[in-house]
XYZ file of C-alpha atoms in Angstrom:
108
model
C -12.350 -11.745 19.189
C -12.848 -8.588 19.842
C -12.237 -7.935 16.331
C -14.916 -10.523 14.944
C -17.379 -10.002 17.442
C -17.245 -5.847 17.369
C -17.061 -5.963 20.990
C -14.296 -3.750 22.973
C -11.879 -6.198 24.591
C -12.327 -5.114 27.919
C -16.243 -6.338 27.138
C -14.779 -10.168 26.104
C -14.387 -10.516 29.624
C -18.293 -10.262 30.334
C -19.432 -12.351 27.261
C -19.394 -15.450 29.270
C -22.234 -17.618 27.125
C -21.819 -16.588 23.320
C -23.068 -18.710 21.071
C -20.627 -18.651 17.316
C -22.790 -18.152 14.280
C -20.813 -20.533 11.866
C -19.735 -17.694 10.069
C -17.940 -16.335 12.369
C -16.074 -19.791 13.400
C -15.501 -19.721 10.190
C -13.332 -16.143 10.141
C -11.883 -16.695 13.243
C -10.434 -20.193 11.335
C -9.617 -17.855 8.433
C -7.736 -15.371 10.608
C -6.450 -17.940 12.931
C -4.848 -19.503 9.260
C -3.286 -16.319 8.371
C -1.659 -15.740 12.193
C -0.304 -19.107 11.414
C 1.467 -18.342 8.194
C 3.151 -15.648 10.304
C 0.962 -12.830 8.695
C 1.542 -9.907 11.227
C -1.857 -9.400 13.505
C -1.977 -5.470 12.116
C -2.566 -6.772 7.985
C -4.920 -9.454 9.499
C -7.402 -7.220 11.184
C -7.054 -4.399 8.539
C -6.122 -1.692 11.016
C -4.104 -0.803 13.705
C -4.959 2.192 16.632
C -1.638 4.147 16.447
C -1.652 7.129 19.477
C -4.676 8.348 18.647
C -5.813 7.887 15.402
C -7.007 3.746 13.659
C -4.906 3.096 11.140
C -5.596 1.053 7.606
C -3.128 -1.612 7.387
C -2.196 -3.943 4.335
C 0.477 -4.669 2.669
C 2.908 -2.872 1.690
C 2.382 -0.065 4.165
C 4.694 -0.079 7.176
C 3.501 -0.944 10.610
C 4.238 1.739 12.709
C 6.410 0.578 16.253
C 5.335 1.238 19.594
C 9.080 3.321 19.559
C 7.087 5.658 17.034
C 4.185 6.049 19.187
C 6.935 7.657 21.707
C 8.488 9.671 19.025
C 4.821 11.394 18.401
C 4.712 11.846 22.644
C 8.104 13.547 22.222
C 6.878 15.711 19.627
C 3.971 16.795 21.354
C 5.616 17.661 24.345
C 8.396 19.903 22.067
C 5.069 21.270 20.137
C 3.615 22.371 23.143
C 3.470 26.405 23.886
C 3.883 27.237 19.918
C 0.954 29.057 18.801
C 1.532 27.674 14.669
C 3.374 25.094 14.522
C 4.587 23.306 11.512
C 5.738 19.934 11.238
C 7.491 18.085 8.528
C 7.854 14.165 7.998
C 10.124 12.837 4.996
C 10.150 9.265 3.935
C 6.532 8.412 5.667
C 5.444 4.962 5.574
C 1.502 4.623 6.852
C 1.491 8.266 7.545
C 1.206 7.435 11.672
C 3.550 10.353 12.413
C 1.754 12.693 10.993
C -1.753 11.740 11.483
C -1.276 11.652 15.016
C -0.098 15.003 15.138
C -2.795 16.367 13.114
C -4.827 14.882 15.650
C -3.549 15.613 18.453
C -2.928 19.483 17.664
C -5.668 21.990 16.491
C -3.994 24.319 14.843
C -1.429 22.254 13.324
């Protein structure tokens, strides 16, 4: 619902009496049908927040796993204090690791 209404998830709780238009209800039905067909939520929404960036998601792009966010955190810890860090990502799927590191480190 947050995605469809364009409202941050934390704000949804405050919306107690919202009237949903026919277009929104049609979109909800479409998204629910996709999910019932076991399509990953990331593909249904077309984007996914990963670490510090929002990634566009569609098949066949690999969906980054939560463990990959932990890997980014570990890499950031290892790169602290290095004046001009260099990073090479081999075999990137969505580019999530590189994009997150680039977003988090100014001089990378």
